[in-house]
Tab-separated table of C-alpha atoms in Angstrom:
chain	number	residue	atom	x	y	z
A	6	MET	CA	12.177	-14.004	-17.186
A	7	ASN	CA	9.195	-12.402	-18.549
A	8	SER	CA	6.876	-9.702	-17.653
A	9	HIS	CA	3.060	-10.307	-17.555
A	10	ALA	CA	0.665	-10.312	-14.799
A	11	ASP	CA	-0.417	-14.187	-14.365
A	12	ASP	CA	-2.325	-14.042	-10.962
A	13	SER	CA	-3.440	-10.770	-10.389
A	14	ALA	CA	-5.905	-9.464	-12.692
A	15	LYS	CA	-5.008	-5.676	-12.172
A	16	THR	CA	-1.609	-5.497	-10.733
A	17	SER	CA	0.176	-1.889	-10.603
A	18	PRO	CA	3.128	-1.439	-11.162
A	19	PRO	CA	4.180	-4.122	-13.480
A	20	TYR	CA	6.317	-6.796	-12.035
A	21	GLN	CA	8.795	-9.188	-13.421
A	22	THR	CA	8.286	-12.987	-13.049
A	23	PHE	CA	11.006	-15.347	-12.823
A	24	SER	CA	11.123	-19.171	-12.993
A	25	LEU	CA	12.672	-20.551	-10.034
A	26	TRP	CA	13.813	-24.044	-11.744
A	27	SER	CA	14.022	-24.871	-15.228
A	28	ASP	CA	12.001	-27.559	-16.456
A	29	SER	CA	14.543	-30.160	-16.519
A	30	GLU	CA	15.612	-29.491	-12.908
A	31	LEU	CA	11.684	-30.012	-12.237
A	32	GLY	CA	11.249	-33.077	-14.278
A	33	ASN	CA	8.670	-31.427	-16.029
A	34	THR	CA	7.869	-31.329	-19.861
A	35	GLU	CA	7.268	-28.056	-22.261
A	36	SER	CA	3.585	-28.824	-22.073
A	37	ASP	CA	3.298	-29.914	-18.570
A	38	ASN	CA	1.103	-27.243	-16.737
A	39	THR	CA	-1.147	-28.072	-14.094
A	40	GLU	CA	-1.862	-24.778	-12.335
A	41	VAL	CA	-5.380	-23.731	-11.596
A	42	PHE	CA	-6.334	-20.182	-10.600
A	43	GLU	CA	-9.634	-19.311	-9.136
A	44	ALA	CA	-11.146	-15.497	-8.826
A	45	ARG	CA	-12.557	-15.374	-5.529
A	46	GLY	CA	-13.819	-12.164	-5.592
A	47	VAL	CA	-11.689	-8.873	-6.393
A	48	SER	CA	-8.098	-9.042	-5.344
A	49	ASN	CA	-8.947	-12.474	-3.473
A	50	GLY	CA	-7.714	-15.198	-5.972
A	51	TRP	CA	-6.584	-19.217	-5.204
A	52	THR	CA	-3.840	-20.869	-6.789
A	53	THR	CA	-3.483	-24.240	-6.930
A	54	LYS	CA	-1.697	-27.419	-8.623
A	55	ILE	CA	1.161	-25.329	-9.177
A	56	ASN	CA	4.216	-27.576	-10.667
A	57	ARG	CA	6.203	-24.336	-11.893
A	58	PRO	CA	6.889	-22.120	-8.641
A	59	THR	CA	7.903	-18.691	-9.648
A	60	LEU	CA	8.896	-15.313	-8.320
A	61	ALA	CA	6.800	-11.914	-9.262
A	62	VAL	CA	9.072	-9.391	-8.366
A	63	TYR	CA	7.995	-5.665	-7.803
A	64	ARG	CA	10.731	-2.811	-7.531
A	65	PRO	CA	10.182	0.736	-6.363
A	66	THR	CA	11.269	3.646	-8.114
A	67	PRO	CA	14.867	4.660	-8.239
A	68	GLU	CA	14.051	7.574	-5.869
A	69	SER	CA	12.427	5.650	-3.273
A	70	ASN	CA	14.829	2.407	-3.402
A	71	THR	CA	16.032	1.809	0.266
A	72	GLY	CA	17.915	-1.184	-0.910
A	73	THR	CA	15.930	-3.662	1.029
A	74	GLY	CA	14.626	-7.024	-0.461
A	75	ILE	CA	12.052	-9.206	0.881
A	76	VAL	CA	10.482	-12.536	-0.301
A	77	ILE	CA	6.754	-12.706	0.475
A	78	CYS	CA	4.928	-16.136	1.041
A	79	PRO	CA	1.294	-16.375	0.615
A	80	GLY	CA	-0.754	-18.709	2.833
A	81	GLY	CA	-3.153	-21.621	2.227
A	82	GLY	CA	-2.647	-24.565	4.354
A	83	TYR	CA	0.374	-25.603	1.930
A	84	GLY	CA	-2.651	-26.706	-0.033
A	85	GLY	CA	-3.059	-23.690	-2.364
A	86	LEU	CA	-2.070	-20.262	-1.997
A	87	SER	CA	-4.145	-17.225	-1.505
A	88	ILE	CA	-1.762	-15.167	-3.993
A	89	GLU	CA	-3.339	-12.013	-3.967
A	90	LYS	CA	-4.421	-10.732	-0.735
A	91	GLU	CA	-1.123	-12.273	0.905
A	92	GLY	CA	0.689	-11.822	-2.273
A	93	HIS	CA	0.815	-9.081	-4.782
A	94	ALA	CA	-1.297	-6.910	-2.782
A	95	VAL	CA	1.551	-6.742	-0.094
A	96	ALA	CA	4.226	-6.949	-2.427
A	97	GLN	CA	2.533	-3.641	-4.270
A	98	TRP	CA	2.410	-2.054	-0.688
A	99	MET	CA	6.007	-2.611	-0.120
A	100	ALA	CA	7.272	-1.329	-3.435
A	101	GLU	CA	5.425	1.806	-2.134
A	102	GLN	CA	8.067	1.928	0.766
A	103	GLY	CA	10.940	1.684	-1.199
A	104	VAL	CA	11.304	-1.967	-0.467
A	105	THR	CA	12.128	-4.597	-4.067
A	106	ALA	CA	9.289	-7.527	-3.076
A	107	GLY	CA	8.908	-10.820	-4.532
A	108	VAL	CA	5.963	-12.748	-4.555
A	109	LEU	CA	6.918	-16.383	-4.216
A	110	LYS	CA	4.282	-19.166	-5.657
A	111	TYR	CA	5.825	-22.032	-4.353
A	112	ARG	CA	4.923	-25.726	-4.547
A	113	CYS	CA	2.260	-27.108	-2.350
A	114	GLY	CA	-0.829	-29.555	-2.062
A	115	GLY	CA	1.298	-32.381	-0.423
A	116	GLY	CA	2.098	-35.660	-2.025
A	117	ALA	CA	5.324	-35.003	-4.462
A	118	ASN	CA	5.273	-31.705	-2.795
A	119	GLN	CA	5.510	-32.195	0.894
A	120	HIS	CA	8.722	-30.903	2.734
A	121	PRO	CA	11.247	-29.980	1.633
A	122	VAL	CA	9.860	-29.060	-1.576
A	123	PRO	CA	8.520	-25.508	-0.206
A	124	LEU	CA	11.730	-24.660	1.680
A	125	GLN	CA	13.719	-25.717	-1.466
A	126	ASP	CA	11.674	-23.164	-3.379
A	127	ALA	CA	11.837	-20.525	-0.792
A	128	ARG	CA	15.581	-20.682	-0.587
A	129	ARG	CA	15.955	-20.375	-4.371
A	130	ALA	CA	13.717	-17.096	-4.468
A	131	ILE	CA	15.882	-15.743	-1.850
A	132	ALA	CA	19.338	-16.675	-4.457
A	133	ILE	CA	17.265	-15.124	-7.213
A	134	MET	CA	16.959	-11.828	-5.346
A	135	ARG	CA	20.364	-11.870	-4.328
A	136	GLU	CA	21.903	-12.818	-7.536
A	137	ASN	CA	20.223	-9.763	-9.105
A	138	ALA	CA	20.848	-7.337	-5.940
A	139	ALA	CA	23.668	-5.289	-8.275
A	140	GLN	CA	21.011	-4.699	-11.272
A	141	TRP	CA	18.054	-3.721	-8.513
A	142	ASP	CA	20.324	-1.530	-6.240
A	143	LEU	CA	19.552	-4.569	-3.102
A	144	LYS	CA	21.943	-4.557	-0.216
A	145	THR	CA	22.534	-8.194	0.094
A	146	ASP	CA	22.628	-7.806	4.150
A	147	GLN	CA	18.600	-6.342	3.889
A	148	MET	CA	16.980	-9.329	2.725
A	149	GLY	CA	14.013	-10.148	4.655
A	150	ILE	CA	11.076	-12.845	4.776
A	151	LEU	CA	7.332	-12.549	4.821
A	152	GLY	CA	4.658	-15.111	5.278
A	153	PHE	CA	1.029	-15.336	6.372
A	154	SER	CA	-0.530	-18.692	7.817
A	155	ALA	CA	0.986	-21.788	6.297
A	156	GLY	CA	3.253	-19.289	4.278
A	157	GLY	CA	3.907	-17.847	7.750
A	158	HIS	CA	5.298	-21.316	8.827
A	159	LEU	CA	7.581	-21.344	5.554
A	160	ALA	CA	9.058	-17.785	6.169
A	161	ALA	CA	9.544	-19.047	9.796
A	162	SER	CA	11.426	-21.927	8.344
A	163	VAL	CA	13.416	-19.807	6.413
A	164	ALA	CA	14.097	-17.334	9.295
A	165	THR	CA	15.580	-20.051	11.360
A	166	ASP	CA	17.618	-21.883	8.532
A	167	GLU	CA	20.958	-21.223	8.697
A	168	GLU	CA	21.493	-22.252	4.806
A	169	ALA	CA	19.112	-19.185	4.064
A	170	ASP	CA	21.053	-16.432	6.003
A	171	ILE	CA	17.811	-14.264	6.020
A	172	ASN	CA	18.382	-10.874	7.793
A	173	TYR	CA	14.862	-10.002	9.068
A	174	ALA	CA	11.190	-11.768	9.353
A	175	VAL	CA	7.776	-10.751	9.081
A	176	LEU	CA	5.238	-13.415	10.178
A	177	VAL	CA	1.624	-12.714	10.057
A	178	TYR	CA	-0.798	-14.995	11.788
A	179	PRO	CA	1.680	-18.033	10.996
A	180	VAL	CA	1.603	-21.590	11.647
A	181	ILE	CA	4.541	-22.304	13.950
A	182	SER	CA	3.964	-25.393	15.541
A	183	MET	CA	3.567	-28.840	14.210
A	184	ARG	CA	2.568	-30.312	17.627
A	185	GLU	CA	-0.621	-32.083	17.904
A	186	GLY	CA	-3.254	-29.276	19.729
A	187	VAL	CA	-1.270	-26.129	18.537
A	188	THR	CA	-0.730	-26.553	14.613
A	189	HIS	CA	-3.003	-25.973	11.975
A	190	GLN	CA	-3.817	-29.379	11.033
A	191	GLY	CA	-4.253	-29.177	7.144
A	192	SER	CA	-1.190	-27.689	6.782
A	193	ARG	CA	0.660	-30.217	9.013
A	194	ARG	CA	-1.331	-32.829	6.688
A	195	ASN	CA	-0.097	-31.445	3.831
A	196	LEU	CA	3.826	-30.227	4.834
A	197	LEU	CA	4.566	-33.629	6.692
A	198	GLY	CA	1.898	-36.335	5.665
A	199	ASP	CA	-0.853	-37.998	7.426
A	200	SER	CA	1.843	-39.612	10.186
A	201	PRO	CA	5.008	-37.913	10.921
A	202	THR	CA	7.326	-38.753	13.356
A	203	GLU	CA	8.407	-37.615	16.438
A	204	GLU	CA	11.531	-36.090	14.908
A	205	LEU	CA	10.130	-34.674	12.152
A	206	SER	CA	7.432	-32.673	14.200
A	207	ARG	CA	10.120	-31.262	16.346
A	208	GLU	CA	12.218	-30.094	13.531
A	209	MET	CA	9.299	-28.551	11.912
A	210	SER	CA	7.992	-26.832	15.139
A	211	ARG	CA	9.958	-23.836	14.240
A	212	ASP	CA	9.893	-22.322	17.661
A	213	GLU	CA	11.642	-25.063	18.809
A	214	GLN	CA	14.732	-24.156	16.117
A	215	VAL	CA	15.173	-20.805	17.239
A	216	ASN	CA	18.522	-20.068	18.365
A	217	GLU	CA	20.725	-16.983	19.216
A	218	SER	CA	21.744	-16.535	15.725
A	219	THR	CA	18.063	-16.148	14.470
A	220	CYS	CA	16.941	-12.939	12.447
A	221	PRO	CA	14.933	-10.204	14.326
A	222	THR	CA	11.440	-11.027	13.607
A	223	PHE	CA	8.103	-9.424	13.677
A	224	LEU	CA	4.746	-11.018	14.647
A	225	VAL	CA	1.086	-10.356	14.234
A	226	HIS	CA	-1.761	-12.205	15.279
A	227	ALA	CA	-5.293	-12.013	16.503
A	228	GLY	CA	-6.820	-13.158	19.528
A	229	ASP	CA	-10.089	-14.938	18.011
A	230	ASP	CA	-8.058	-16.793	15.185
A	231	LYS	CA	-9.968	-19.947	15.233
A	232	ALA	CA	-7.821	-21.814	12.237
A	233	VAL	CA	-4.416	-20.954	13.885
A	234	PRO	CA	-4.256	-20.671	17.290
A	235	VAL	CA	-2.441	-17.497	18.547
A	236	ASP	CA	-0.251	-19.629	20.666
A	237	ASN	CA	1.742	-20.171	17.404
A	238	SER	CA	3.133	-16.627	17.598
A	239	LEU	CA	3.019	-16.801	21.338
A	240	ARG	CA	5.824	-19.900	21.337
A	241	TYR	CA	7.914	-18.227	18.457
A	242	TYR	CA	8.032	-15.020	20.705
A	243	ALA	CA	8.784	-16.760	23.581
A	244	ALA	CA	11.749	-18.663	22.268
A	245	MET	CA	12.852	-15.487	20.738
A	246	GLN	CA	12.794	-13.927	24.301
A	247	LYS	CA	14.768	-16.918	25.409
A	248	HIS	CA	17.581	-16.440	22.992
A	249	ASN	CA	17.746	-12.590	23.473
A	250	VAL	CA	16.219	-12.459	19.404
A	251	PRO	CA	15.013	-8.652	18.803
A	252	GLY	CA	11.779	-8.100	17.630
A	253	GLU	CA	7.936	-7.447	18.228
A	254	LEU	CA	4.722	-9.402	18.857
A	255	HIS	CA	1.459	-7.378	18.044
A	256	ILE	CA	-1.576	-9.744	18.954
A	257	TYR	CA	-5.150	-7.958	18.322
A	258	ASP	CA	-8.030	-8.726	20.075
A	259	ARG	CA	-10.582	-9.232	17.185
A	260	GLY	CA	-9.475	-9.836	13.389
A	261	GLY	CA	-9.930	-13.856	12.745
A	262	HIS	CA	-7.984	-15.359	10.526
A	263	GLY	CA	-7.042	-14.321	7.277
A	264	PHE	CA	-7.242	-10.404	6.826
A	265	GLY	CA	-3.832	-10.267	4.824
A	266	MET	CA	-3.651	-6.708	3.502
A	267	TYR	CA	-7.462	-5.244	3.993
A	268	ARG	CA	-7.239	-1.849	5.622
A	269	GLY	CA	-10.759	-0.976	7.163
A	270	ASP	CA	-10.953	0.631	10.445
A	271	ARG	CA	-10.648	-2.325	12.819
A	272	PRO	CA	-6.876	-1.906	14.930
A	273	VAL	CA	-6.057	-5.313	13.328
A	274	ASP	CA	-6.254	-3.748	10.024
A	275	GLN	CA	-3.675	-1.146	10.821
A	276	TRP	CA	-0.812	-4.000	11.216
A	277	PRO	CA	1.016	-2.902	8.368
A	278	ASP	CA	1.640	0.663	9.835
A	279	ALA	CA	3.201	-1.212	13.084
A	280	CYS	CA	5.782	-3.293	10.254
A	281	LYS	CA	6.441	-0.147	8.830
A	282	ALA	CA	7.524	1.550	11.854
A	283	TRP	CA	9.283	-1.614	13.117
A	284	MET	CA	11.278	-1.647	9.778
A	285	GLN	CA	11.850	2.097	9.966
A	286	MET	CA	13.262	1.933	13.080
A	287	ASN	CA	15.725	-1.015	12.206
A	288	GLY	CA	16.822	0.918	8.916
A	289	TRP	CA	14.753	-1.106	6.533
A	290	ILE	CA	12.690	1.686	5.198
A	291	ALA	CA	13.562	5.145	5.086
A	292	LYS	CA	11.640	7.245	7.769
A	293	GLU	CA	9.443	9.960	7.136
A	294	PRO	CA	11.398	13.428	7.117
A	295	THR	CA	10.414	15.733	10.468
A	296	GLY	CA	11.461	18.872	11.500
A	297	ASP	CA	14.733	20.049	9.924
A	298	GLU	CA	14.739	16.918	7.511
A	299	THR	CA	11.249	17.940	6.436
A	300	ALA	CA	12.797	21.489	5.502
A	301	ALA	CA	15.872	20.459	4.229
A	302	THR	CA	13.314	18.346	1.647
A	303	ASP	CA	11.473	21.228	1.342
A	304	ARG	CA	14.444	23.445	-0.236
A	305	VAL	CA	15.419	20.360	-2.610
A	306	HIS	CA	11.921	20.415	-3.992
A	307	ALA	CA	11.559	23.962	-4.574
A	308	SER	CA	8.263	24.238	-2.311
A	309	MET	CA	6.460	27.341	-2.059
A	310	ASP	CA	5.467	29.407	0.698
A	311	ASP	CA	3.837	32.592	1.266
A	312	THR	CA	6.441	34.474	2.088
A	313	GLN	CA	8.010	34.893	-1.444
A	314	PRO	CA	6.255	38.022	-3.461
A	315	GLY	CA	2.965	37.870	-4.686
A	316	TRP	CA	1.641	34.820	-2.220
A	317	THR	CA	-1.022	35.280	-0.164
A	318	SER	CA	-2.468	32.885	2.384
A	319	LEU	CA	-6.102	31.691	2.085
A	320	THR	CA	-7.954	32.162	5.748
A	321	GLU	CA	-11.723	31.324	6.949
A	322	ASN	CA	-12.443	34.921	5.690
A	323	ASN	CA	-11.467	33.875	1.875
A	324	PHE	CA	-14.229	30.774	1.499
A	325	ALA	CA	-17.702	31.030	1.605
A	326	HIS	CA	-20.365	27.844	2.218
A	327	VAL	CA	-22.193	26.369	-0.716
A	328	ASN	CA	-23.846	23.099	0.533
A	329	SER	CA	-22.274	22.187	3.621
A	330	ASN	CA	-23.949	21.732	6.940
A	331	GLU	CA	-22.971	24.490	9.570
A	332	ASP	CA	-20.506	22.213	11.168
A	333	THR	CA	-18.859	20.470	8.235
A	334	TRP	CA	-16.122	22.930	8.127
A	335	SER	CA	-14.476	24.754	10.915
A	336	TRP	CA	-11.213	26.692	11.876
A	337	HIS	CA	-8.863	26.172	14.935
A	338	ASP	CA	-5.205	27.796	15.088
A	339	GLY	CA	-4.896	28.066	11.189
A	340	VAL	CA	-6.101	24.115	10.332
A	341	LEU	CA	-9.274	24.220	8.481
A	342	HIS	CA	-11.177	20.816	9.334
A	343	CYS	CA	-13.572	18.872	7.490
A	344	THR	CA	-16.125	16.345	8.847
A	345	GLY	CA	-16.695	14.614	5.552
A	346	ARG	CA	-20.286	15.007	6.035
A	347	PRO	CA	-22.378	15.794	3.817
A	348	VAL	CA	-20.953	15.441	0.458
A	349	SER	CA	-20.370	18.804	-0.467
A	350	VAL	CA	-17.781	21.934	-1.219
A	351	LEU	CA	-16.528	25.037	0.212
A	352	ARG	CA	-15.567	27.477	-2.308
A	353	THR	CA	-13.373	30.711	-2.587
A	354	ALA	CA	-15.159	34.080	-2.093
A	355	LYS	CA	-13.422	34.938	-5.411
A	356	GLN	CA	-13.013	33.312	-8.997
A	357	TYR	CA	-9.756	32.487	-10.546
A	358	GLU	CA	-8.184	32.466	-13.767
A	359	ASN	CA	-4.311	31.779	-13.674
A	360	PHE	CA	-2.623	30.783	-10.360
A	361	GLU	CA	-0.237	28.931	-8.389
A	362	LEU	CA	-1.889	27.251	-5.385
A	363	VAL	CA	-0.362	25.441	-2.349
A	364	VAL	CA	-1.914	23.348	0.061
A	365	GLU	CA	-1.381	20.775	2.832
A	366	TRP	CA	-3.784	18.055	3.731
A	367	MET	CA	-4.377	14.812	5.979
A	368	HIS	CA	-6.999	12.431	6.112
A	369	GLU	CA	-7.771	11.576	9.659
A	370	LYS	CA	-8.654	7.850	9.141
A	371	PRO	CA	-8.160	4.823	6.580
A	372	ALA	CA	-9.855	5.033	3.404
A	373	GLY	CA	-10.372	8.802	3.350
A	374	ASN	CA	-12.133	10.603	0.279
A	375	SER	CA	-11.327	14.356	-0.675
A	376	GLY	CA	-10.286	16.543	-3.203
A	377	CYS	CA	-9.747	20.149	-4.432
A	378	PHE	CA	-11.564	21.490	-7.322
A	379	VAL	CA	-10.147	24.087	-9.608
A	380	TRP	CA	-11.975	26.464	-12.389
A	381	THR	CA	-15.171	25.090	-10.596
A	382	THR	CA	-18.279	26.893	-12.724
A	383	PRO	CA	-20.143	29.690	-11.239
A	384	GLU	CA	-23.473	27.799	-12.682
A	385	SER	CA	-23.006	24.604	-11.008
A	386	ILE	CA	-22.184	26.219	-7.484
A	387	GLU	CA	-25.447	28.490	-8.004
A	388	LYS	CA	-27.614	25.236	-8.337
A	389	LEU	CA	-25.577	23.430	-5.306
A	390	THR	CA	-26.142	26.688	-3.157
A	391	GLU	CA	-29.895	26.816	-4.224
A	392	ALA	CA	-30.534	23.393	-4.033
A	393	ALA	CA	-29.087	23.149	-0.558
A	394	LYS	CA	-28.456	19.365	-0.995
A	395	PRO	CA	-25.475	17.143	-1.131
A	396	GLY	CA	-23.517	17.007	-4.609
A	397	LEU	CA	-20.447	18.093	-6.062
A	398	PRO	CA	-20.066	20.796	-8.715
A	399	ASP	CA	-18.660	20.868	-12.341
A	400	GLY	CA	-14.756	21.374	-12.819
A	401	ILE	CA	-11.013	20.056	-12.287
A	402	GLU	CA	-10.859	17.814	-9.632
A	403	VAL	CA	-7.567	17.096	-8.278
A	404	GLN	CA	-8.169	14.349	-6.057
A	405	MET	CA	-7.295	13.692	-2.454
A	406	LEU	CA	-7.810	9.826	-1.796
A	407	ASP	CA	-6.344	7.341	1.009
A	408	HIS	CA	-4.438	4.646	-0.061
A	409	GLY	CA	-6.994	2.285	2.117
A	410	TYR	CA	-9.537	3.646	-0.301
A	411	THR	CA	-8.242	0.933	-2.752
A	412	ASP	CA	-8.560	-1.651	-0.166
A	413	MET	CA	-12.053	-0.956	0.944
A	414	ILE	CA	-13.337	-0.910	-2.335
A	415	ARG	CA	-11.606	-4.162	-3.354
A	416	GLN	CA	-13.246	-6.031	-0.384
A	417	ARG	CA	-16.589	-4.719	-1.739
A	418	GLY	CA	-15.667	-6.792	-4.769
A	419	LYS	CA	-15.568	-3.963	-7.220
A	420	ASP	CA	-13.276	-2.621	-9.888
A	421	THR	CA	-10.355	-0.420	-8.721
A	422	SER	CA	-8.409	0.017	-11.956
A	423	TRP	CA	-9.920	3.183	-13.017
A	424	PHE	CA	-8.972	5.545	-10.074
A	425	GLY	CA	-5.448	6.029	-8.015
A	426	THR	CA	-4.470	7.568	-4.664
A	427	ASN	CA	-1.742	9.469	-5.528
A	428	GLY	CA	-2.670	12.235	-7.297
A	429	ASP	CA	-5.296	11.890	-10.182
A	430	VAL	CA	-6.612	15.033	-11.989
A	431	PHE	CA	-9.808	14.534	-13.952
A	432	PRO	CA	-12.489	16.678	-15.624
A	433	VAL	CA	-16.248	16.459	-14.063
A	434	ARG	CA	-18.733	17.708	-16.464
A	435	VAL	CA	-15.939	19.856	-18.132
A	436	GLN	CA	-13.731	19.653	-21.224
A	437	MET	CA	-10.088	18.465	-20.576
A	438	THR	CA	-7.436	16.147	-22.401
A	439	PRO	CA	-5.645	14.534	-19.386
A	440	PHE	CA	-1.735	13.848	-19.548
A	441	PRO	CA	-0.491	10.347	-19.606
A	442	PRO	CA	-0.433	8.026	-18.048
A	443	LEU	CA	-4.193	7.432	-18.177
A	444	SER	CA	-7.186	5.651	-16.502
A	445	PRO	CA	-8.508	2.713	-18.795
A	446	ASP	CA	-11.636	4.948	-19.835
A	447	GLY	CA	-8.947	7.470	-21.194
A	448	SER	CA	-10.905	10.299	-18.657
A	449	ARG	CA	-8.185	10.401	-15.959
A	450	SER	CA	-4.765	11.646	-15.625
A	451	PHE	CA	-2.947	9.027	-13.373
A	452	PRO	CA	0.125	10.093	-11.225
A	453	ARG	CA	3.419	9.046	-12.890
A	454	LYS	CA	4.569	8.516	-9.476
A	455	HIS	CA	3.543	7.434	-6.138
A	456	LEU	CA	4.562	9.979	-3.364
A	457	ALA	CA	1.240	10.645	-1.249
A	458	LYS	CA	1.539	9.293	2.100
A	459	GLY	CA	-1.159	7.880	4.163
A	460	HIS	CA	-3.387	8.589	6.497
A	461	GLY	CA	-2.381	10.596	9.723
A	462	GLN	CA	0.380	12.238	7.353
A	463	TRP	CA	0.637	15.430	5.822
A	464	ASN	CA	0.390	15.568	2.195
A	465	GLN	CA	1.761	18.714	0.250
A	466	TYR	CA	-0.087	19.551	-3.287
A	467	TYR	CA	1.102	22.148	-5.373
A	468	VAL	CA	-1.123	23.017	-8.720
A	469	ARG	CA	-0.442	25.092	-11.225
A	470	ALA	CA	-3.505	26.396	-13.271
A	471	ILE	CA	-2.802	28.494	-16.165
A	472	ASN	CA	-3.951	29.249	-19.843
A	473	GLY	CA	-6.410	26.119	-19.737
A	474	GLU	CA	-3.665	23.721	-18.336
A	475	VAL	CA	-3.881	22.205	-14.689
A	476	ARG	CA	-0.375	20.746	-13.252
A	477	LEU	CA	-0.352	18.735	-10.045
A	478	TRP	CA	2.878	18.214	-7.589
A	479	VAL	CA	2.468	15.791	-5.010
A	480	ASN	CA	5.005	16.231	-2.139
A	481	GLY	CA	7.001	18.266	-4.551
A	482	GLU	CA	7.316	16.404	-7.703
A	483	GLU	CA	5.097	16.712	-10.867
A	484	VAL	CA	2.878	13.871	-11.340
A	485	SER	CA	-0.244	14.572	-13.182
A	486	GLY	CA	-2.374	17.174	-14.959
A	487	GLY	CA	-4.300	17.969	-18.250
A	488	THR	CA	-4.673	20.687	-20.890
A	489	ASP	CA	-7.550	22.034	-23.157
A	490	ILE	CA	-9.445	22.770	-20.326
A	491	GLU	CA	-12.818	24.685	-20.714
A	492	PRO	CA	-13.727	26.751	-18.931
A	493	ALA	CA	-10.570	27.641	-17.404
A	494	GLN	CA	-11.907	30.377	-14.702
A	495	GLY	CA	-13.971	29.795	-11.736
A	496	TYR	CA	-13.849	29.072	-7.835
A	497	LEU	CA	-11.181	27.068	-6.195
A	498	CYS	CA	-13.251	24.513	-3.996
A	499	LEU	CA	-12.490	21.942	-1.081
A	500	GLU	CA	-14.707	19.044	-0.829
A	501	SER	CA	-16.127	17.053	1.876
A	502	GLU	CA	-16.898	13.493	0.842
A	503	GLY	CA	-17.631	11.042	3.651
A	504	SER	CA	-14.487	11.242	5.881
A	505	PRO	CA	-12.745	13.745	8.158
A	506	ILE	CA	-10.010	15.777	6.576
A	507	GLN	CA	-7.667	18.526	7.623
A	508	PHE	CA	-6.307	21.088	5.597
A	509	ARG	CA	-3.694	23.808	6.366
A	510	LYS	CA	-1.061	26.181	4.968
A	511	LEU	CA	-3.388	27.114	2.109
A	512	ARG	CA	-1.500	29.929	-0.020
A	513	ILE	CA	-2.497	31.349	-3.691
A	514	ARG	CA	-0.295	33.496	-6.194
A	515	GLU	CA	-2.629	34.790	-8.982
A	516	LEU	CA	-0.736	34.803	-12.202
A	517	PRO	CA	-0.946	37.022	-15.482
């Protein structure tokens, strides 16, 4: 076992890589390594000629660990592996949901790596997860398999393989059938050769292997998939229905093939949310606290409220416009709505020095961008007001980013290592010494824990600003901040930066 980042250039959090087999078991020599990694843009790496299969394991924080495990099988037509967008990116997301996730780099490419080699690697990966169950606090009866495209065929093979004894499966635009006219020809050829027998084609058509003992399964496909016909998922789900296997089938109008973990605005891009809801329903991912549960959670984390001495609510009368449009900000039933346009801020009517602030916020759409400015300089506010043009002021920004923002930037082929989506704190043209962990350039305080919820869900920020120091709590736990801040007095501002966001329960307590 070793810890490194072999395929994914800027993977976070760190993962542990396990070899599935020894060199002697594989028939390799110490120097025998033919693997090739090709970078096809940010987070779209391609790996081929694998002769040392591995399992890269991402573990959730102890606080979020659900005891659930999953092995992820990237696709690639059984010729190579789309190791990032169908592997590492998925594992990171699963770890954020409290799931221990292993990215399987399995042998493929045809020739000596035809069936049953990929299935042997998948079985071994599951065995490694279960062997480490006690150390990783995993429940051996909550072990799943997830696969994309040809990796979906491998995952379906495991799901219908009694020897693997898997507990649930997620199949995303999977190759299911090896029958002519339905299958993906490249996957069939690489796995079974040029002329497989009728018996082998039937055996490896996994819809024909579903029975009453097959595990619950979640399927995703796009109706306009030109590479792997949607009939593959339809056949598998029909077999599930025939044998009373529980599960869900989600077919989206558009999406094509290979959308992976891209998180844009299309309905198909939200399949992870549907998958999460399904896993929550089955107890493999913890449900979001609601109602009395939320109240209980707030008590545990000692969240502040404006009923305590010294706290006052910030309402419409406590804010003044700076450089927004008339319709950028609006109040309805105690909730502040922001259109996100133009890029601008709404400031408090007065300046603050030492204080505690609580604000709840929710992005309405994926990839939302906003923030709260602390100790905003009056000079920068004056310039923005006079210019009446889009722009942001000087001060300490407490960032409010949706997780989909990272995926959006990656899809544009740009670097995403310099920011986070769980509560960065950083200076904008003012002085601050950030608390670790730091961004690569040392300018930002990155959150120690990943606790922010995605778009459509409310988050609570508690900010304490006192004597030149700012600290941020996200949903009840301290995660980031900075000290040696100058100036340490100024306005509070809410940010409009391109996407709709809502704010509520704004409250403040001034300190000596």
